[in-house]
CSV table of C-alpha atoms in Angstrom, one decimal:
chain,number,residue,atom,x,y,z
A,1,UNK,CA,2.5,-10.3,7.2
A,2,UNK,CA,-1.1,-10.4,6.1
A,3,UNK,CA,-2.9,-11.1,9.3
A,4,UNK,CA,-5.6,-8.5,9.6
A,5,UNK,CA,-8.8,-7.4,7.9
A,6,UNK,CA,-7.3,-4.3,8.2
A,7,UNK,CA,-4.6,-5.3,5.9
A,8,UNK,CA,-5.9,-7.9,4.0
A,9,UNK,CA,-8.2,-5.2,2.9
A,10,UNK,CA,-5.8,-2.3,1.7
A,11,UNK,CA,-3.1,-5.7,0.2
A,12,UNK,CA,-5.9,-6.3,-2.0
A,13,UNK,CA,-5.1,-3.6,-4.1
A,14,UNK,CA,-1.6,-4.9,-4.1
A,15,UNK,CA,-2.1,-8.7,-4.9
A,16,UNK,CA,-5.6,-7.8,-7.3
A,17,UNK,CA,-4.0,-4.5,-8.8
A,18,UNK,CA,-6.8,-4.4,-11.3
A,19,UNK,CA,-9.3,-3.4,-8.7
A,20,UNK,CA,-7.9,0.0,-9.7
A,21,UNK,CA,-11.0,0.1,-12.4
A,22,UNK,CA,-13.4,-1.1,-10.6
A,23,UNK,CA,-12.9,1.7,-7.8
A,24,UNK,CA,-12.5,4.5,-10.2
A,25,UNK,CA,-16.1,2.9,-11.4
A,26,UNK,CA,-17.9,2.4,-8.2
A,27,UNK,CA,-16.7,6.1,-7.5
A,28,UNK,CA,-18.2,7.5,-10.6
A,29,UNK,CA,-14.7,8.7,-11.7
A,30,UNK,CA,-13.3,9.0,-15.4
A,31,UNK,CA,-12.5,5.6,-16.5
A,32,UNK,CA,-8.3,5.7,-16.8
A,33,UNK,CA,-8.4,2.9,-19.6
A,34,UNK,CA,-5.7,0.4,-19.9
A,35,UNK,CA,-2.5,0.8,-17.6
A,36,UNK,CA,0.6,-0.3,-16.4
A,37,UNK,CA,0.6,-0.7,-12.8
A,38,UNK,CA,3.1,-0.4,-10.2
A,39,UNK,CA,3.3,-1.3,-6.6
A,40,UNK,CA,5.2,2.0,-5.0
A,41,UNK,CA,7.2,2.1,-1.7
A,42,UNK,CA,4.4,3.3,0.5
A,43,UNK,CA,7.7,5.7,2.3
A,44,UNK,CA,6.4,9.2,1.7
A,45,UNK,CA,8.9,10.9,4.3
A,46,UNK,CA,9.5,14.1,3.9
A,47,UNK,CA,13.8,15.9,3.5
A,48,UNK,CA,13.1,15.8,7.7
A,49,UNK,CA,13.7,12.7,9.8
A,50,UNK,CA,9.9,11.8,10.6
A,51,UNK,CA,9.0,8.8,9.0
A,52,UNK,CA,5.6,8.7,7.2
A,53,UNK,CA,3.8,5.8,5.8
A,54,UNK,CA,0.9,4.9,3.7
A,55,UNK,CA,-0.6,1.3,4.1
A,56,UNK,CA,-0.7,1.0,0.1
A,57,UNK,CA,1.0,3.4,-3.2
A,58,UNK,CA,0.0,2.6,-6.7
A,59,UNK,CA,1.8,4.1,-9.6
A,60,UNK,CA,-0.9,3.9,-12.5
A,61,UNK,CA,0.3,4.5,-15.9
A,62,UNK,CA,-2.4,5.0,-18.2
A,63,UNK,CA,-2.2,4.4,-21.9
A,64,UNK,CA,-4.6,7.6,-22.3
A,65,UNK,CA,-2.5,10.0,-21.0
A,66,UNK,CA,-3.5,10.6,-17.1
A,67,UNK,CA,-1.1,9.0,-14.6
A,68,UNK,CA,-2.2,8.5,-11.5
A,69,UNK,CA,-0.4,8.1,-8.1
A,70,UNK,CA,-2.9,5.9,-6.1
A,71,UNK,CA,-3.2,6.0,-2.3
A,72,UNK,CA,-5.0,3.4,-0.8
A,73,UNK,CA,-5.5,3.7,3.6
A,74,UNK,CA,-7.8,1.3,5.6
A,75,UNK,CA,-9.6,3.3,8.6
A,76,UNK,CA,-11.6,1.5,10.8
A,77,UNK,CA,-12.7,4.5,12.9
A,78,UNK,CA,-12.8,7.9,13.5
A,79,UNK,CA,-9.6,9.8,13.5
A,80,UNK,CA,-9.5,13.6,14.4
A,81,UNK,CA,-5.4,13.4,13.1
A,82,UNK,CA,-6.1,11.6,10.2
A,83,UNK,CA,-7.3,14.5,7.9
A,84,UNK,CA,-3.5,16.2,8.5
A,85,UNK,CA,-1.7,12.7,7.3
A,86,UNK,CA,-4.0,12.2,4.4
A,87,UNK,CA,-3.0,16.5,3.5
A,88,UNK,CA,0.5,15.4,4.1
A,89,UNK,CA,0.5,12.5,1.9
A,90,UNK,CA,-1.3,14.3,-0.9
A,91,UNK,CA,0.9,17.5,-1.1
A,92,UNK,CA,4.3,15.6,-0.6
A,93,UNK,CA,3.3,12.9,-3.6
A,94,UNK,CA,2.3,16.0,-5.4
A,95,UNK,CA,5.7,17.7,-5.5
A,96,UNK,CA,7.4,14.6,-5.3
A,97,UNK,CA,5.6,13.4,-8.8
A,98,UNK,CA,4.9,16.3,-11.0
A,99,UNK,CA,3.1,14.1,-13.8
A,100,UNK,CA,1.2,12.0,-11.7
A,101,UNK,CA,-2.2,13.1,-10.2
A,102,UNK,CA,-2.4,11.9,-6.4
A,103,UNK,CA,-5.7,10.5,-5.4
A,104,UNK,CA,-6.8,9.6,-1.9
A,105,UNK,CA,-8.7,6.6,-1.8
A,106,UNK,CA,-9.8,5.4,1.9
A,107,UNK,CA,-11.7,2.2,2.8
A,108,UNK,CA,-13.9,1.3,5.3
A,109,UNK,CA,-16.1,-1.7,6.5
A,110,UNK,CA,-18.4,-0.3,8.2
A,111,UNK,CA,-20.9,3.1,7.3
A,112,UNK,CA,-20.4,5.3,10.1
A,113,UNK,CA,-16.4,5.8,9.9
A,114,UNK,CA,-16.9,6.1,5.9
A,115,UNK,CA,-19.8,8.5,6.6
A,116,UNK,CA,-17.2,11.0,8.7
A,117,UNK,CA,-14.1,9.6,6.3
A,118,UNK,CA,-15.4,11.4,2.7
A,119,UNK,CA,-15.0,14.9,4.7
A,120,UNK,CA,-14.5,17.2,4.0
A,121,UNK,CA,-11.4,18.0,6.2
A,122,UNK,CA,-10.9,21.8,6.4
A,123,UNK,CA,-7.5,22.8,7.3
A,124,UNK,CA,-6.9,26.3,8.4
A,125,UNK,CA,-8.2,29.5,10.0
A,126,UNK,CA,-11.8,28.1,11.2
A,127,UNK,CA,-14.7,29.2,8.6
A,128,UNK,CA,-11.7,30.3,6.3
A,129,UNK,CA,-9.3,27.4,5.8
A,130,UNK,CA,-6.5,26.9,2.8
A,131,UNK,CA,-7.3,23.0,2.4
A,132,UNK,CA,-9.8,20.9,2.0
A,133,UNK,CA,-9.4,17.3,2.1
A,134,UNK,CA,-12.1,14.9,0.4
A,135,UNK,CA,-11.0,11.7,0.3
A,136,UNK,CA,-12.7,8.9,-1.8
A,137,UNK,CA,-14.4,5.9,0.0
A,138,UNK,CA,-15.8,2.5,-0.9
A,139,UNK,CA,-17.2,0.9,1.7
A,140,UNK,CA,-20.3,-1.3,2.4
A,141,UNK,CA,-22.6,1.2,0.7
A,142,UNK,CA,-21.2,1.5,-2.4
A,143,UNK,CA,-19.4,-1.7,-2.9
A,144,UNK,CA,-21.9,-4.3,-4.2
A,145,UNK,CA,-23.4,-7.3,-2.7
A,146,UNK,CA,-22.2,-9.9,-4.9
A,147,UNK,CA,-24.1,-13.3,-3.7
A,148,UNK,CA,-24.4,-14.9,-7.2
A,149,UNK,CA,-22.1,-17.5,-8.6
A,150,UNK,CA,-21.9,-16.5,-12.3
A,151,UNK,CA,-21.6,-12.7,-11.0
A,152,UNK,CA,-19.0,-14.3,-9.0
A,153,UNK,CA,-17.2,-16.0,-11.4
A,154,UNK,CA,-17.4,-13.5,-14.3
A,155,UNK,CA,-15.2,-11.1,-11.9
A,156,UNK,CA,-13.4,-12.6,-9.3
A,157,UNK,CA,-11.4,-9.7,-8.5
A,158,UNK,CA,-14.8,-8.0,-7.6
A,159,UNK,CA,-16.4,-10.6,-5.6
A,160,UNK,CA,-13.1,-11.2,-3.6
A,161,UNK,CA,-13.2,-7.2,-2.6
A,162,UNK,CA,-17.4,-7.6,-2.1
A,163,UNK,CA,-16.6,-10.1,0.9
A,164,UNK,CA,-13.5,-8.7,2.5
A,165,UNK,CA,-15.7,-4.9,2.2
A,166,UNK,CA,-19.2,-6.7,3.6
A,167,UNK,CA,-16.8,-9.0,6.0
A,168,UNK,CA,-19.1,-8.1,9.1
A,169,UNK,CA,-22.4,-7.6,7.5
A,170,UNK,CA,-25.5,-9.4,7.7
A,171,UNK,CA,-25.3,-11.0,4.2
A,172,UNK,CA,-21.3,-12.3,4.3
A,173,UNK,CA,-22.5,-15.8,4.5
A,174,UNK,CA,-24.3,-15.7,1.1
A,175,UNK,CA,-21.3,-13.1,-0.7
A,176,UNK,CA,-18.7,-16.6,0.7
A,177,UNK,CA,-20.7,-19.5,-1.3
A,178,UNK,CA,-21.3,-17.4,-4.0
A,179,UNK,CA,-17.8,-16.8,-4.2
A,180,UNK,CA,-16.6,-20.5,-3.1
A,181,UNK,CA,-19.0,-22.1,-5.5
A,182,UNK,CA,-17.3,-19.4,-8.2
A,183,UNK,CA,-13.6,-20.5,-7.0
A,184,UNK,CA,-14.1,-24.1,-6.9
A,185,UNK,CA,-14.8,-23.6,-10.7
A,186,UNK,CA,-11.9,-21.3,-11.5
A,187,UNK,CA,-8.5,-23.0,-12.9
A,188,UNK,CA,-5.8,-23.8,-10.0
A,189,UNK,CA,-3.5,-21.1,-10.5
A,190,UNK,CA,-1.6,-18.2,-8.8
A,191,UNK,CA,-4.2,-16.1,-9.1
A,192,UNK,CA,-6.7,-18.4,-7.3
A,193,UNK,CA,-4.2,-18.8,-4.7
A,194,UNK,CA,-4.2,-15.3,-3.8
A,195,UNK,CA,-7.6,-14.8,-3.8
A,196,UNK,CA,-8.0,-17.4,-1.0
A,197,UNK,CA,-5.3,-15.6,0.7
A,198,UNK,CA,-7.0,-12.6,0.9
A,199,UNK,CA,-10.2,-13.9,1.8
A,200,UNK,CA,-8.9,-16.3,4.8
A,201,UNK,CA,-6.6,-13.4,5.9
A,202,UNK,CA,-9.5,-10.8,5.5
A,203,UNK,CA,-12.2,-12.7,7.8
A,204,UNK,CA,-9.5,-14.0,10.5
A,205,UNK,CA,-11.0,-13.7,13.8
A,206,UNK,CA,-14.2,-12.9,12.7
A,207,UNK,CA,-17.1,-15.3,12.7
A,208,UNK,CA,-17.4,-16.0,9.1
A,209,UNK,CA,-13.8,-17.6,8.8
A,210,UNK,CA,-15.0,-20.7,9.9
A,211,UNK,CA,-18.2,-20.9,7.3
A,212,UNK,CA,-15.8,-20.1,4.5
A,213,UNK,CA,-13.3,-23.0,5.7
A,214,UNK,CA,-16.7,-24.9,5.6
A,215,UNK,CA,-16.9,-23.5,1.9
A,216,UNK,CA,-13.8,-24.1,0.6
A,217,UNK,CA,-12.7,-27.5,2.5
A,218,UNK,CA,-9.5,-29.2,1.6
A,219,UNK,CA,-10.1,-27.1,-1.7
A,220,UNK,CA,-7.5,-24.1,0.2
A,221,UNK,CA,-4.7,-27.1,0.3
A,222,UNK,CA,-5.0,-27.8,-3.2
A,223,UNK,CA,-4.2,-24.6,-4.4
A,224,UNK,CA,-0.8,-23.9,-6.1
A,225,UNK,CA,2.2,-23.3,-2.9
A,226,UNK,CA,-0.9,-25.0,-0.5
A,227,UNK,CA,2.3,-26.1,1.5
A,228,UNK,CA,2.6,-22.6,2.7
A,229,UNK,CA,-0.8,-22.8,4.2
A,230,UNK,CA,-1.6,-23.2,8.3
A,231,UNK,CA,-4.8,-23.1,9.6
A,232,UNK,CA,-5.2,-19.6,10.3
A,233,UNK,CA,-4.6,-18.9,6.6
A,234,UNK,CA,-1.3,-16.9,7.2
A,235,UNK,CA,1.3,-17.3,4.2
A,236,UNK,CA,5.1,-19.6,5.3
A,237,UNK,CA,7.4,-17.7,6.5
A,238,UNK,CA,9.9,-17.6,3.3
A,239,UNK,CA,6.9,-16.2,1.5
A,240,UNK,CA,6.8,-13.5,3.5
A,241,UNK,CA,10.5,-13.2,3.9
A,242,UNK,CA,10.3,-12.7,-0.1
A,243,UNK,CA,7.8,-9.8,0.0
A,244,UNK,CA,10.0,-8.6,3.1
A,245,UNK,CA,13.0,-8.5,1.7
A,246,UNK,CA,11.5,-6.6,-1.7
A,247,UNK,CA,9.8,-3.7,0.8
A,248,UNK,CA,13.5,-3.3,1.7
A,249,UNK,CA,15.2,-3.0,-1.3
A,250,UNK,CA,12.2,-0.2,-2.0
A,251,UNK,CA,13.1,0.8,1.0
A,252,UNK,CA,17.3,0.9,-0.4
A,253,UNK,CA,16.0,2.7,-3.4
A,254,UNK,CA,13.7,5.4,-1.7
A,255,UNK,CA,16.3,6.4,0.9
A,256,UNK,CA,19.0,6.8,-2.0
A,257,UNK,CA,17.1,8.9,-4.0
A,258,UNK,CA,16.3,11.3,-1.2
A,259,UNK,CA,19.9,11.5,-0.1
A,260,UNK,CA,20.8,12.7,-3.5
A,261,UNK,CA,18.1,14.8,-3.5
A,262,UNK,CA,19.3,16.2,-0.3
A,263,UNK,CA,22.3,16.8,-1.1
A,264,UNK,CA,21.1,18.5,-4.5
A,265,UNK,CA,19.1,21.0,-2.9
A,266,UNK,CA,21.6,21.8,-0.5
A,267,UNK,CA,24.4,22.7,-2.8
A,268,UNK,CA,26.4,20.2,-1.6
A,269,UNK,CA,28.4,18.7,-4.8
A,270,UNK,CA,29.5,14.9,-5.2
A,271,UNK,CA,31.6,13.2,-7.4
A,272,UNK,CA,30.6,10.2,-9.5
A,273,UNK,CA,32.1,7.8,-7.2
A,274,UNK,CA,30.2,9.1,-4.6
A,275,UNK,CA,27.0,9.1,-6.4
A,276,UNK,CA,27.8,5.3,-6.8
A,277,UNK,CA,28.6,4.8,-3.4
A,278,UNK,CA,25.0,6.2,-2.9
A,279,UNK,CA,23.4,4.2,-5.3
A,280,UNK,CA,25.1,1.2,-5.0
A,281,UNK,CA,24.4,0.8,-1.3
A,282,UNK,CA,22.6,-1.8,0.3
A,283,UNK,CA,23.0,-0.9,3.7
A,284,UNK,CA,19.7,1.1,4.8
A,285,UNK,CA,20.7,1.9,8.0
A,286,UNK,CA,23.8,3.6,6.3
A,287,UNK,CA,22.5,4.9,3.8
A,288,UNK,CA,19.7,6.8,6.7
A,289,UNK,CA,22.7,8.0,8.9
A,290,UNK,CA,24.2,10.1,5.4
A,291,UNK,CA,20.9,11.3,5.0
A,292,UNK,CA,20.3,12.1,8.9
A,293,UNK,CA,24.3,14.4,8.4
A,294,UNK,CA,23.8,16.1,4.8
A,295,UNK,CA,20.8,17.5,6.2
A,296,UNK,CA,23.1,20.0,8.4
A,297,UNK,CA,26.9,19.0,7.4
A,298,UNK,CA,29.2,21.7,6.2
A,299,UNK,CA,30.6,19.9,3.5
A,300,UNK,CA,30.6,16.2,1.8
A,301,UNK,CA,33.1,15.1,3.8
A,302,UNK,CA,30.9,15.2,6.9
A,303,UNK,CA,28.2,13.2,5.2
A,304,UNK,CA,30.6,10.1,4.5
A,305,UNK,CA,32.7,10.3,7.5
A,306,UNK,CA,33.8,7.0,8.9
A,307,UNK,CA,33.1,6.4,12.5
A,308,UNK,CA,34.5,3.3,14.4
A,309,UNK,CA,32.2,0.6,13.2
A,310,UNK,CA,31.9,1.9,9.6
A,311,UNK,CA,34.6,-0.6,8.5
A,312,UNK,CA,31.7,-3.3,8.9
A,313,UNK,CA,29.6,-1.2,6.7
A,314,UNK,CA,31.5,-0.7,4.0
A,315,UNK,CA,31.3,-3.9,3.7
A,316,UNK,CA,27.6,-4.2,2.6
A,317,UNK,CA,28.6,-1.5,-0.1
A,318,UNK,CA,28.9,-3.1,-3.7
């Protein structure tokens, strides 16, 4: 559920996917153009049973030719780990998606961890390493200070990142009625809807939350779904049972896909019912024990053995 800054922050990029632009912007990078964008299972576990996760995976499709696979991580502090995980995520996507270009983007809130976040991580024999990791990162230094109304207003998507990025600065209490006053003129929509989201999510427990219920008033209830709305700001529950339940059927999809592959690289040969079985499966926790055997079994066989309790299993294969 959205109920951090922390994620509120990297979800942004999933609810706002357009923000895409104004990051490559802010960062000085090659503007992509138009594109399709795709909200990725954020899974990037390796063939070996260690799970790995990023908070947030774009898949940019750019109608000028450049796709990009975007990785979007929230860090609040200082890491010494971190640089290894960021190396990991980077090679794996990399191999995993030969026409996409992987790029690290990290954000932080405040200017000391995104000071020690851009790196560069050297990984290796000390004064002689094999990798460098340089990660991008917006935070309050080179995200704007967006405390006008018709700024506001002319790119919502902006000023909604401006206060969840400057969330603990000194000036958060003009960037929220600059955006309120830009809100309360915007069309009731979905799109309003999330932005409010966000923002209430985004400053929970922090002492702005209450000025921007001040800000907003009964205008939060009016939105479009305002049913789904508590006081904290969180989303109902079969909102988030929604967004749950489509994670897992990434989740389905992911795990399939690196069984076959598995299998494939291992030599190990399966009919076309058994590729169906595979894709057709529902069941993750299945699906994760065939992937947990064809990593060492002999033969196919062993992968879709039955054991005593599989009889229930089958049953969630269709």
């Amino acid at each position: 559920m959205v109920n951090s800054r922390h994620e509120a922050l990297h979800r942004a990029y999933q609810e706002i996917p357009e923000l895409f632009t104004r990051a490559f912007d802010l960062l000085e990078l090659p503007d992509p153009g138009p594109a399709s964008v795709t909200v990725r299972n954020s899974d990037v576990t390796d063939v070996t049973p260690l799970e790995r996760r990023v908070d947030t995976l774009l898949e940019l499709e750019c109608e000028a030719g450049d796709d990009y696979l975007l990785i979007v991580e929230c860090q609040s502090r200082k890491d010494p780990d971190k640089a290894r995980s960021w190396a990991y995520y980077l090679s794996v996507l990399a191999n995993r998606h030969k026409r996409h270009h992987p790029v690290l983007l990290v954000l932080c809130t405040d200017v000391k961890t995104a000071k020690w976040a851009v790196g560069p991580f050297r990984i290796g024999i000390p004064g002689r390493p094999n990798l460098h990791v340089s990660p991008f990162v917006l935070s309050p230094e080179n995200v704007p200070v967006i405390t006008d109304v018709a700024h506001a207003a002319a790119d919502l998507p902006m000023a909604v990142y401006s206060a969840l990025t400057h969330s603990a600065g000194p000036r958060i209490g003009e960037i929220l009625e600059a955006l309120a006053g830009a809100m309360k003129q915007a069309p009731n929509d979905d799109a309003l809807t999330v932005y409010a989201d966000l923002i209430t999510n985004g400053l929970s427990g922090s002492p702005a939350a209450e000025l921007w219920r001040e800000l907003m008033g009964t205008r939060l209830f009016d939105l479009p779904n305002s049913q789904s709305w508590v006081a904290e700001g969180f989303r109902d529950q079969g909102r988030e049972e929604g967004r749950q339940e489509g994670r897992q059927e990434g989740e389905v999809k992911s795990k399939a896909e690196d069984l076959l592959q598995v299998l494939h690289t291992r030599g190990l040969m399966i009919t076309a019912e058994e590729h169906a079985r595979v894709t057709d499966c529902r069941d993750l926790e299945l699906l994760n024990r065939w992937f947990l055997r064809a990593i060492t079994a002999a033969d196919v066989q062993e992968v879709f053995a039955e054991e005593p309790g599989d009889a229930t299993d089958q049953a969630e294969v269709r």
